[in-house]
Short mmCIF file of C-alpha atoms in Angstrom, two decimals:
data_model
loop_
_atom_site.label_atom_id
_atom_site.label_comp_id
_atom_site.label_asym_id
_atom_site.label_seq_id
_atom_site.Cartn_x
_atom_site.Cartn_y
_atom_site.Cartn_z
CA MET K 1053 24.40 12.85 -19.54
CA ALA K 1054 22.53 9.95 -21.09
CA GLU K 1055 19.22 10.28 -22.92
CA TYR K 1056 16.52 7.67 -22.39
CA GLN K 1057 13.63 6.70 -24.64
CA ALA K 1058 10.76 4.23 -24.78
CA GLN K 1059 7.65 3.55 -26.81
CA ALA K 1060 4.10 3.23 -25.51
CA ARG K 1061 1.16 2.56 -27.87
CA GLN K 1062 3.25 3.43 -30.93
CA GLU K 1063 4.23 6.79 -29.44
CA ASN K 1064 7.90 7.54 -28.81
CA PHE K 1065 8.94 9.28 -25.59
CA ARG K 1066 12.35 10.79 -24.87
CA PHE K 1067 13.72 11.67 -21.44
CA SER K 1068 16.70 13.97 -21.22
CA SER K 1069 18.01 12.68 -17.88
CA LEU K 1070 17.68 9.94 -15.30
CA ALA K 1071 15.98 12.43 -12.99
CA GLN K 1072 13.33 13.05 -15.65
CA VAL K 1073 12.73 9.30 -16.03
CA MET K 1074 12.31 8.91 -12.27
CA ALA K 1075 9.91 11.84 -12.03
CA ALA K 1076 7.80 10.74 -14.97
CA ALA K 1077 7.63 7.17 -13.62
CA SER K 1078 6.23 8.29 -10.25
CA ALA K 1079 2.62 7.81 -9.31
CA GLU K 1080 0.56 10.96 -9.79
CA ARG K 1081 1.59 13.46 -7.17
CA SER K 1082 0.55 17.11 -6.76
CA GLY K 1083 4.03 18.07 -5.53
CA ASP K 1084 5.71 16.86 -8.71
CA GLN K 1085 3.06 18.68 -10.73
CA LEU K 1086 3.77 21.84 -8.74
CA ALA K 1087 7.47 21.42 -9.50
CA GLY K 1088 6.75 20.97 -13.23
CA ILE K 1089 8.46 17.57 -13.42
CA ALA K 1090 5.50 15.14 -13.37
CA ALA K 1091 4.49 12.98 -16.34
CA ASP K 1092 2.30 14.85 -18.82
CA SER K 1093 0.05 11.82 -19.29
CA ALA K 1094 -0.55 8.28 -18.12
CA LEU K 1095 1.03 7.12 -21.38
CA GLN K 1096 4.24 9.01 -20.64
CA ARG K 1097 4.24 7.49 -17.13
CA VAL K 1098 4.05 3.99 -18.66
CA ALA K 1099 6.91 4.80 -21.03
CA ALA K 1100 9.08 6.04 -18.15
CA ARG K 1101 8.37 2.86 -16.22
CA ARG K 1102 9.42 0.82 -19.24
CA VAL K 1103 12.73 2.67 -19.23
CA LEU K 1104 13.16 1.94 -15.53
CA MET K 1105 12.27 -1.71 -15.95
CA ASP K 1106 15.23 -2.28 -18.30
CA LEU K 1107 17.65 0.05 -16.54
CA PRO K 1108 20.71 -1.63 -14.94
CA LEU K 1109 20.97 -0.97 -11.22
CA THR K 1110 24.57 0.10 -11.76
CA THR K 1111 23.26 3.18 -13.57
CA PHE K 1112 22.48 4.70 -10.19
CA LEU K 1113 26.10 4.30 -9.13
CA ASN K 1114 27.33 6.10 -12.23
CA GLU K 1115 24.78 8.90 -12.69
CA ALA K 1116 23.97 10.99 -9.62
CA LEU K 1117 20.55 12.64 -9.56
CA VAL K 1118 21.96 15.41 -7.38
CA PRO K 1119 25.60 16.27 -8.20
CA TYR K 1120 28.21 14.63 -5.95
CA GLU K 1121 30.34 17.76 -5.71
CA ASP K 1122 27.37 19.93 -4.68
CA ASP K 1123 25.57 17.77 -2.15
CA GLU K 1124 26.75 16.03 1.03
CA VAL K 1125 23.76 13.65 0.97
CA THR K 1126 24.88 12.35 -2.42
CA ARG K 1127 28.42 11.98 -1.06
CA LEU K 1128 27.08 10.06 1.96
CA ILE K 1129 25.16 7.69 -0.32
CA ILE K 1130 28.02 7.03 -2.75
CA ASP K 1131 30.86 6.94 -0.21
CA ASN K 1132 28.99 4.54 2.12
CA HIS K 1133 27.83 2.18 -0.62
CA ASP K 1134 28.71 -1.43 0.24
CA ALA K 1135 29.97 -2.99 -2.99
CA ALA K 1136 30.21 -6.48 -1.46
CA ALA K 1137 26.57 -6.41 -0.35
CA PHE K 1138 25.57 -5.15 -3.80
CA ALA K 1139 27.51 -7.82 -5.68
CA PRO K 1140 24.70 -10.44 -5.83
CA LEU K 1141 22.44 -7.80 -7.44
CA SER K 1142 25.01 -6.08 -9.63
CA ALA K 1143 23.87 -7.71 -12.90
CA MET K 1144 20.19 -6.92 -12.29
CA THR K 1145 17.96 -4.34 -13.90
CA VAL K 1146 15.35 -2.50 -11.87
CA GLY K 1147 12.76 -4.94 -13.25
CA ASP K 1148 14.91 -7.88 -12.16
CA LEU K 1149 15.14 -6.40 -8.67
CA ARG K 1150 11.35 -6.17 -8.51
CA ASP K 1151 11.01 -9.84 -9.44
CA TRP K 1152 13.66 -10.84 -6.89
CA LEU K 1153 12.00 -8.85 -4.09
CA LEU K 1154 8.62 -10.46 -4.80
CA SER K 1155 10.03 -14.00 -4.95
CA PRO K 1156 8.95 -16.20 -2.01
CA GLU K 1157 12.57 -17.30 -1.68
CA THR K 1158 13.67 -13.75 -0.86
CA ASP K 1159 13.22 -13.58 2.91
CA ALA K 1160 14.18 -11.23 5.74
CA ALA K 1161 17.72 -12.61 5.96
CA ALA K 1162 18.31 -12.11 2.24
CA LEU K 1163 17.02 -8.55 2.39
CA ALA K 1164 19.22 -7.77 5.40
CA ARG K 1165 22.30 -9.00 3.53
CA VAL K 1166 21.76 -6.77 0.50
CA ALA K 1167 20.39 -3.67 2.29
CA PRO K 1168 23.80 -1.92 2.62
CA GLY K 1169 24.31 -2.38 -1.13
CA LEU K 1170 21.05 -0.74 -2.15
CA THR K 1171 21.12 2.99 -2.73
CA PRO K 1172 17.97 5.04 -2.08
CA GLU K 1173 17.68 5.79 -5.80
CA MET K 1174 17.62 2.05 -6.63
CA ILE K 1175 14.91 1.47 -4.04
CA ALA K 1176 12.87 4.48 -5.19
CA ALA K 1177 13.10 3.22 -8.77
CA VAL K 1178 11.84 -0.28 -7.97
CA SER K 1179 9.00 1.13 -5.87
CA LYS K 1180 7.76 3.01 -8.95
CA LEU K 1181 7.24 -0.33 -10.72
CA MET K 1182 5.15 -1.77 -7.91
CA ARG K 1183 1.45 -1.88 -7.25
CA ASN K 1184 0.24 -1.17 -3.72
CA GLN K 1185 -0.08 -4.89 -3.02
CA ASP K 1186 3.55 -5.37 -4.07
CA LEU K 1187 4.65 -2.68 -1.63
CA ILE K 1188 2.78 -4.51 1.13
CA ARG K 1189 4.05 -7.99 0.22
CA VAL K 1190 7.67 -6.91 0.25
CA GLY K 1191 7.40 -4.35 3.05
CA ARG K 1192 6.29 -7.00 5.52
CA LYS K 1193 9.35 -9.22 4.89
CA PRO K 1194 12.11 -7.38 6.78
CA GLU K 1195 12.27 -7.50 10.58
CA ILE K 1196 14.13 -4.41 11.77
CA VAL K 1197 14.64 -4.47 15.56
CA THR K 1198 16.02 -1.54 17.57
CA ALA K 1199 16.34 -0.99 21.31
CA PHE K 1200 16.60 1.65 24.02
CA ARG K 1201 14.45 0.81 27.07
CA ASN K 1202 12.41 -1.68 25.09
CA THR K 1203 12.67 -3.44 21.75
CA ILE K 1204 10.86 -1.99 18.76
CA GLY K 1205 10.02 -3.81 15.54
CA GLN K 1206 9.85 -7.47 16.51
CA ARG K 1207 7.60 -9.47 14.22
CA GLY K 1208 4.06 -9.64 15.56
CA THR K 1209 4.28 -6.31 17.38
CA LEU K 1210 2.78 -2.89 16.67
CA SER K 1211 4.22 0.01 18.65
CA THR K 1212 3.02 3.59 18.93
CA ARG K 1213 4.26 7.05 19.63
CA LEU K 1214 1.99 8.60 22.23
CA GLN K 1215 1.77 12.27 21.21
CA PRO K 1216 0.36 14.36 24.10
CA ASN K 1217 0.80 17.79 22.51
CA HIS K 1218 -0.76 20.78 24.24
CA PRO K 1219 -1.20 24.30 22.78
CA ALA K 1220 0.21 25.87 25.96
CA ASP K 1221 2.58 23.06 27.02
CA ASP K 1222 0.49 22.73 30.20
CA PRO K 1223 1.92 19.79 32.22
CA ARG K 1224 -1.51 18.79 33.52
CA GLY K 1225 -3.01 18.79 30.04
CA ILE K 1226 -0.08 16.72 28.82
CA ALA K 1227 -0.51 14.29 31.74
CA VAL K 1228 -4.21 13.81 30.90
CA SER K 1229 -3.30 12.91 27.32
CA ILE K 1230 -0.59 10.51 28.52
CA LEU K 1231 -3.07 8.86 30.87
CA ASP K 1232 -5.55 8.45 27.99
CA GLY K 1233 -2.87 6.90 25.81
CA LEU K 1234 -1.54 4.52 28.45
CA LEU K 1235 -5.06 3.25 29.13
CA HIS K 1236 -5.22 2.22 25.47
CA GLY K 1237 -1.78 0.62 25.46
CA ALA K 1238 -0.07 3.44 23.55
CA GLY K 1239 3.41 4.83 24.13
CA ASP K 1240 5.81 1.93 23.71
CA ALA K 1241 7.72 3.46 20.77
CA VAL K 1242 8.07 6.82 22.51
CA ILE K 1243 6.12 9.39 24.48
CA GLY K 1244 6.94 12.35 22.29
CA ILE K 1245 5.88 15.99 22.60
CA ASN K 1246 6.02 18.65 19.89
CA PRO K 1247 6.61 21.67 22.15
CA ALA K 1248 4.48 24.73 21.55
CA SER K 1249 7.55 26.77 22.50
CA ASP K 1250 11.09 25.77 21.50
CA ASN K 1251 12.46 27.78 24.42
CA LEU K 1252 15.23 25.78 26.10
CA ALA K 1253 13.85 26.24 29.60
CA ASN K 1254 10.42 25.09 28.44
CA CYS K 1255 11.88 22.02 26.70
CA ARG K 1256 13.86 21.17 29.83
CA ASP K 1257 10.72 21.45 31.99
CA LEU K 1258 8.82 19.12 29.64
CA LEU K 1259 11.67 16.59 29.69
CA ILE K 1260 11.70 16.62 33.49
CA VAL K 1261 7.92 16.07 33.63
CA LEU K 1262 8.19 13.12 31.24
CA ASP K 1263 11.18 11.59 32.98
CA ASP K 1264 9.59 11.94 36.41
CA LEU K 1265 6.48 10.16 35.15
CA ARG K 1266 8.56 7.38 33.58
CA GLN K 1267 10.58 6.82 36.72
CA ARG K 1268 7.65 6.97 39.14
CA PHE K 1269 5.81 4.23 37.26
CA ASP K 1270 8.89 2.41 35.93
CA ILE K 1271 7.53 2.64 32.36
CA PRO K 1272 9.79 0.76 29.93
CA THR K 1273 9.68 3.36 27.18
CA GLN K 1274 11.61 6.41 26.02
CA ASN K 1275 10.70 10.08 26.08
CA CYS K 1276 11.36 12.80 23.57
CA VAL K 1277 10.71 16.51 23.24
CA LEU K 1278 10.84 17.09 19.51
CA THR K 1279 13.02 20.18 19.54
CA HIS K 1280 15.85 21.04 17.15
CA VAL K 1281 18.98 18.91 17.37
CA THR K 1282 21.06 21.89 18.56
CA ASN K 1283 18.66 22.35 21.47
CA SER K 1284 18.98 18.68 22.38
CA LEU K 1285 22.76 19.01 22.38
CA GLU K 1286 22.62 22.00 24.70
CA LEU K 1287 20.08 20.29 26.95
CA LEU K 1288 22.36 17.26 27.24
CA GLU K 1289 25.25 19.53 28.17
CA ARG K 1290 23.07 21.03 30.92
CA GLY K 1291 22.25 17.60 32.31
CA ALA K 1292 18.62 17.44 31.14
CA PRO K 1293 17.09 13.94 30.85
CA VAL K 1294 17.28 13.64 27.04
CA ASP K 1295 16.51 10.08 25.94
CA LEU K 1296 16.16 10.41 22.16
CA ILE K 1297 17.64 13.08 19.93
CA PHE K 1298 15.09 14.16 17.35
CA GLN K 1299 15.51 15.89 14.00
CA SER K 1300 13.48 16.43 10.85
CA ILE K 1301 15.62 15.61 7.83
CA ALA K 1302 15.39 15.83 4.05
CA GLY K 1303 17.01 14.31 0.97
CA THR K 1304 19.34 17.11 -0.16
CA GLN K 1305 22.00 19.18 1.55
CA ALA K 1306 20.17 22.41 0.73
CA ALA K 1307 16.90 21.15 2.19
CA ASN K 1308 18.66 20.03 5.37
CA GLU K 1309 20.28 23.44 5.62
CA GLY K 1310 16.73 24.79 5.50
CA PHE K 1311 16.10 22.72 8.63
CA GLY K 1312 19.28 24.18 10.11
CA VAL K 1313 21.11 20.87 10.15
CA THR K 1314 24.19 19.23 8.61
CA LEU K 1315 25.46 15.66 8.66
CA SER K 1316 28.33 16.62 10.96
CA MET K 1317 25.84 18.14 13.38
CA LEU K 1318 23.86 14.89 13.43
CA ALA K 1319 27.04 12.92 14.08
CA GLU K 1320 27.90 15.21 17.01
CA ALA K 1321 24.41 14.77 18.44
CA GLN K 1322 24.55 10.99 18.11
CA ALA K 1323 27.89 10.93 19.95
CA ALA K 1324 26.45 13.04 22.77
CA GLY K 1325 23.40 10.79 23.05
CA LEU K 1326 25.57 7.67 23.18
CA ALA K 1327 27.78 9.27 25.83
CA ALA K 1328 24.72 9.89 28.04
CA ARG K 1329 24.02 6.12 28.08
CA ARG K 1330 20.40 6.50 29.16
CA GLY K 1331 19.17 3.35 27.44
CA SER K 1332 18.77 0.25 29.58
CA ILE K 1333 18.75 -2.53 26.96
CA GLY K 1334 20.09 -0.66 23.92
CA GLN K 1335 21.68 2.60 22.82
CA ASP K 1336 19.82 3.49 19.61
CA VAL K 1337 19.48 7.18 20.47
CA MET K 1338 18.35 8.92 17.28
CA TYR K 1339 14.80 9.68 16.12
CA PHE K 1340 14.20 11.08 12.64
CA GLU K 1341 11.13 12.41 10.88
CA THR K 1342 10.76 12.76 7.11
CA GLY K 1343 7.98 13.68 4.70
CA GLN K 1344 7.48 13.83 0.94
CA GLY K 1345 7.63 17.41 -0.29
CA SER K 1346 10.04 18.89 2.25
CA ALA K 1347 12.80 19.53 -0.32
CA LEU K 1348 10.38 21.09 -2.79
CA SER K 1349 8.91 23.34 -0.09
CA ALA K 1350 12.47 24.58 0.57
CA ASP K 1351 13.12 25.06 -3.18
CA ALA K 1352 15.94 22.52 -2.79
CA HIS K 1353 14.77 19.60 -4.93
CA HIS K 1354 17.26 19.90 -7.86
CA GLY K 1355 14.55 18.78 -10.30
CA VAL K 1356 14.22 15.40 -8.57
CA ASP K 1357 10.80 13.95 -7.73
CA GLN K 1358 9.63 14.13 -4.14
CA GLN K 1359 9.38 10.39 -3.57
CA THR K 1360 12.99 9.76 -4.60
CA LEU K 1361 14.12 12.61 -2.36
CA GLU K 1362 12.14 11.06 0.49
CA VAL K 1363 14.15 7.85 0.16
CA ARG K 1364 17.37 9.88 0.11
CA ALA K 1365 16.25 11.39 3.43
CA GLN K 1366 15.82 7.87 4.74
CA ALA K 1367 19.40 7.13 3.67
CA VAL K 1368 20.52 10.01 5.89
CA ALA K 1369 18.64 8.38 8.78
CA ARG K 1370 20.23 4.99 8.06
CA ALA K 1371 23.71 6.45 8.59
CA PHE K 1372 22.94 7.18 12.25
CA ARG K 1373 21.44 3.88 13.48
CA PRO K 1374 18.13 5.34 14.69
CA LEU K 1375 15.72 3.84 17.18
CA LEU K 1376 12.79 5.30 15.22
CA VAL K 1377 12.11 6.85 11.82
CA ASN K 1378 8.71 7.99 10.65
CA THR K 1379 7.27 9.77 7.68
CA VAL K 1380 4.60 12.37 8.39
CA VAL K 1381 2.92 11.29 5.22
CA GLY K 1382 0.07 13.78 4.81
CA PHE K 1383 1.27 16.53 7.13
CA ILE K 1384 2.87 18.90 4.63
CA GLY K 1385 -0.42 19.41 2.80
CA PRO K 1386 -2.33 18.99 -0.47
CA GLU K 1387 0.27 20.97 -2.42
CA TYR K 1388 2.41 17.82 -2.19
CA LEU K 1389 -0.11 14.99 -1.64
CA PHE K 1390 -3.47 16.19 -2.88
CA ASP K 1391 -5.97 13.61 -1.69
CA GLY K 1392 -6.54 10.35 0.14
CA LYS K 1393 -5.40 8.24 -2.82
CA GLN K 1394 -2.06 10.05 -3.06
CA ILE K 1395 -1.55 9.91 0.72
CA ILE K 1396 -2.24 6.17 0.83
CA ARG K 1397 0.17 5.45 -2.01
CA ALA K 1398 2.87 7.67 -0.49
CA GLY K 1399 2.51 6.04 2.92
CA LEU K 1400 2.98 2.57 1.46
CA GLU K 1401 5.95 3.77 -0.63
CA ASP K 1402 7.66 5.43 2.31
CA HIS K 1403 7.24 2.34 4.50
CA PHE K 1404 8.42 -0.06 1.78
CA CYS K 1405 11.49 2.01 0.91
CA GLY K 1406 12.49 2.59 4.52
CA LYS K 1407 12.23 -1.10 5.36
CA LEU K 1408 14.38 -2.07 2.36
CA LEU K 1409 17.03 0.38 3.54
CA GLY K 1410 16.97 -1.40 6.91
CA LEU K 1411 15.12 1.25 8.92
CA PRO K 1412 12.74 0.79 11.87
CA MET K 1413 10.01 2.45 9.85
CA GLY K 1414 6.94 4.13 11.29
CA VAL K 1415 4.27 6.37 9.79
CA ASP K 1416 2.21 9.28 11.01
CA VAL K 1417 -1.04 8.39 9.22
CA CYS K 1418 -2.29 11.93 8.89
CA TYR K 1419 -3.72 14.73 6.77
CA THR K 1420 -4.33 18.46 7.02
CA ASN K 1421 -7.84 19.83 7.13
CA HIS K 1422 -7.57 21.44 3.68
CA SER K 1423 -6.65 18.14 1.97
CA GLU K 1424 -9.12 16.09 -0.05
CA ALA K 1425 -8.95 13.29 2.53
CA ASP K 1426 -10.85 12.10 5.58
CA GLN K 1427 -10.60 9.63 8.45
CA ASP K 1428 -11.89 6.77 6.28
CA ASP K 1429 -8.78 7.22 4.12
CA MET K 1430 -6.64 7.09 7.26
CA ASP K 1431 -8.41 3.92 8.43
CA SER K 1432 -7.55 2.32 5.09
CA LEU K 1433 -3.91 3.40 5.16
CA ALA K 1434 -3.40 2.36 8.78
CA THR K 1435 -4.88 -1.08 8.14
CA LEU K 1436 -2.73 -1.56 5.04
CA LEU K 1437 0.41 -0.46 6.89
CA VAL K 1438 -0.19 -2.91 9.70
CA ASP K 1439 -0.52 -5.66 7.08
CA ALA K 1440 2.74 -4.37 5.61
CA GLY K 1441 4.52 -4.79 8.94
CA VAL K 1442 4.91 -1.16 10.01
CA SER K 1443 7.03 -0.83 13.17
CA PHE K 1444 5.02 1.94 14.81
CA LEU K 1445 2.28 4.50 14.26
CA ILE K 1446 1.57 7.87 15.86
CA THR K 1447 -1.53 8.33 18.01
CA VAL K 1448 -3.04 11.48 19.52
CA PRO K 1449 -6.12 12.13 21.69
CA GLY K 1450 -9.25 11.89 19.55
CA ALA K 1451 -7.24 11.80 16.30
CA ASP K 1452 -7.05 15.62 16.44
CA ASP K 1453 -3.75 17.28 17.33
CA VAL K 1454 -4.95 20.49 18.99
CA MET K 1455 -1.49 22.06 18.97
CA LEU K 1456 -0.32 21.32 15.42
CA GLY K 1457 -3.82 21.48 13.92
CA TYR K 1458 -3.88 18.31 11.84
CA GLN K 1459 -5.63 14.93 11.88
CA SER K 1460 -3.82 11.72 12.81
CA LEU K 1461 -4.84 8.42 14.46
CA ALA K 1462 -6.64 8.17 17.80
CA PHE K 1463 -5.78 5.88 20.68
CA ASP K 1464 -8.98 3.98 19.86
CA ASP K 1465 -7.58 3.34 16.39
CA LEU K 1466 -4.64 1.56 17.99
CA ALA K 1467 -7.04 -0.71 19.87
CA TYR K 1468 -8.78 -1.56 16.59
CA LEU K 1469 -5.52 -2.21 14.75
CA ARG K 1470 -4.14 -4.53 17.41
CA GLU K 1471 -7.47 -6.33 17.68
CA VAL K 1472 -7.86 -7.08 13.96
CA SER K 1473 -4.17 -7.87 13.36
CA GLY K 1474 -3.37 -9.78 16.54
CA ARG K 1475 -0.28 -7.60 17.03
CA LYS K 1476 0.97 -6.72 20.48
CA PRO K 1477 2.96 -3.90 22.05
CA ALA K 1478 6.72 -4.14 22.52
CA PRO K 1479 7.24 -7.11 24.87
CA GLU K 1480 8.70 -5.11 27.78
CA PHE K 1481 5.85 -2.62 27.53
CA GLU K 1482 3.25 -5.38 27.33
CA ASN K 1483 4.62 -6.86 30.56
CA TRP K 1484 4.38 -3.44 32.21
CA LEU K 1485 0.77 -3.04 31.09
CA ASP K 1486 0.00 -6.39 32.72
CA ARG K 1487 1.72 -5.40 35.96
CA MET K 1488 -0.20 -2.11 36.07
CA GLY K 1489 -3.54 -3.76 35.33
CA LEU K 1490 -3.96 -1.71 32.19
CA ALA K 1491 -5.46 -2.81 28.89
CA ARG K 1492 -3.33 -4.22 26.09
CA GLY K 1493 -4.83 -2.10 23.34
CA MET K 1494 -8.40 -2.73 24.58
CA GLY K 1495 -9.24 0.55 26.25
CA ALA K 1496 -12.50 -0.41 27.96
CA ARG K 1497 -10.85 -3.11 30.08
CA ALA K 1498 -8.62 -0.50 31.73
CA LEU K 1499 -11.35 1.88 32.86
CA PRO K 1500 -11.73 0.48 36.42
CA ASP K 1501 -8.08 1.37 37.06
CA ALA K 1502 -8.20 4.80 35.45
CA GLY K 1503 -9.17 6.64 38.65
CA ASP K 1504 -6.30 5.20 40.64
CA LEU K 1505 -3.77 5.98 37.95
CA ALA K 1506 -5.16 9.51 37.58
CA ARG K 1507 -4.75 10.13 41.30
CA ARG K 1508 -1.16 8.94 41.19
CA LEU K 1509 -0.55 11.30 38.27
CA GLY K 1510 -1.89 14.15 40.42
CA LEU K 1511 -5.05 14.51 38.34
CA PRO K 1512 -8.72 14.56 39.37
CA ALA K 1513 -10.00 10.96 39.45
#
C-alpha cells in the first residue's frame, strides 16, 4: 500500500493510506472525529488536500478503499466501471478534474458522457477540493430526468416528496396532511409515508388508501410506503398497489447487511417492480435513501470517511436506475453532523456528488432536535440547494415530523422556494394543479377550494 506525503507551512505530513488521505482532506465532521480518522488540525487538512490535488484519478482504480474481495459494493464499482467513458479523463489528476468541472465549456452533455467513467471515490475526492460555491456551480449543470407517472428533474422545476406521516397511521390524519400538501403544490416527486408500523397488513392498507386517493383525483404522481424492500416484494406478490420500491442503502456491504439488504435483493425487487408496470410514462421504479454516517453507526466503515462512503452508497443507487434518491442529511444526528455548518456542507456535497454520478438527487433538509442547528440553517441550505439545481426536497406539515420526531421543511417553505427561484412543479403535476384549481406553490390562492377538496376526501370542510 502506497504512502502519501505533503508539506504545509514547512511542516511535513505523512499519510499511510489513500483512505487516510481522503479522511484527513474532508471538511470537519463530527462523525469522522468519532471514528478517530479526522484531520488533527486545519494544517493537516490542507496537506491532505494537496496530496489529493496531485493524485492521478487512475489511483482510485488501482487502490480500493474497501477491499475488493471483502465487499460487494467495491466489486460493483470496479466491475461496472466504464473505461471508454473514463478515457477523456484518464490523464487527469483530482485537481485537473476540479478545473475541468468548473470550466464554462463543461456542460450537461459533457458531464453525462463521462458519468459512467467516474467512480464514487473520484467524485468524493474532487468534492473535498471544492468550496461551497464550487459545489453549487457544478451541481446545477447536470439535468437528470426520470419518469414514472410524471417527469422529475427537468431544468426549471423543483419537485417535492409530500410526507404525511402519522404516529398511529390514521388514514384520516394522513389525508389531512396530504390535503395540506396538495394545497401548497407539494407531492409531485412522491407521496411517501414512513409507516409507524412495518406490519404487512398495515402497509397494504396504507398503499390502498394512497392509491384510491390518486385514482379518484387522477393525480399524476407516485405513491410509496417506505417499508423494507422484502416487504415491498411480498406486497407486490399479494397484488398490493406498490408504485415505488424503497430502500435505505449504505456504502459498504457490511452496512447494507445491517439494513438487511444485499445487491441481489435489490435486483430482484427492481425486476418485480418493472414486471408490475404501474408507471404510465416511465418505469423508473426504485427509490433510495442515503445519509452520511450510516456505515459508521453500523460499525461498518472500514476506516473510510463518512462522506466518501455516502458517495459509494449513491453508486449502489446508480446501478438500479432509480426514479428518486435523497440524502437525509441531518437525520442521523449530531454524532455525525454536529451543527448547522456541517449539515449545510454535507447537503451540498451529497447533492453535488449524486448529480455527477448521474442521479436524480433530492435532499431531506433536516436536523434532529439535539443538533446545534435551527430552521434558519435549513432555510439557508434549502435556498442553496435550489440554486444548485436539486431535483426534489422533502416537505412535512409545519416542518415537524410528528411520527419520526425530527425537523424538516414545511409546505410553506416550498411556496417560498418556488417563488424566489421561479421553479415550477413537474409539468404533468402543474397541469393537474391548474385543472383542480389549486395553487402552484402559492398556498393562499388555493384556500377557496380547500373546503370542496376536503369534502371529496371525506374530511370535515
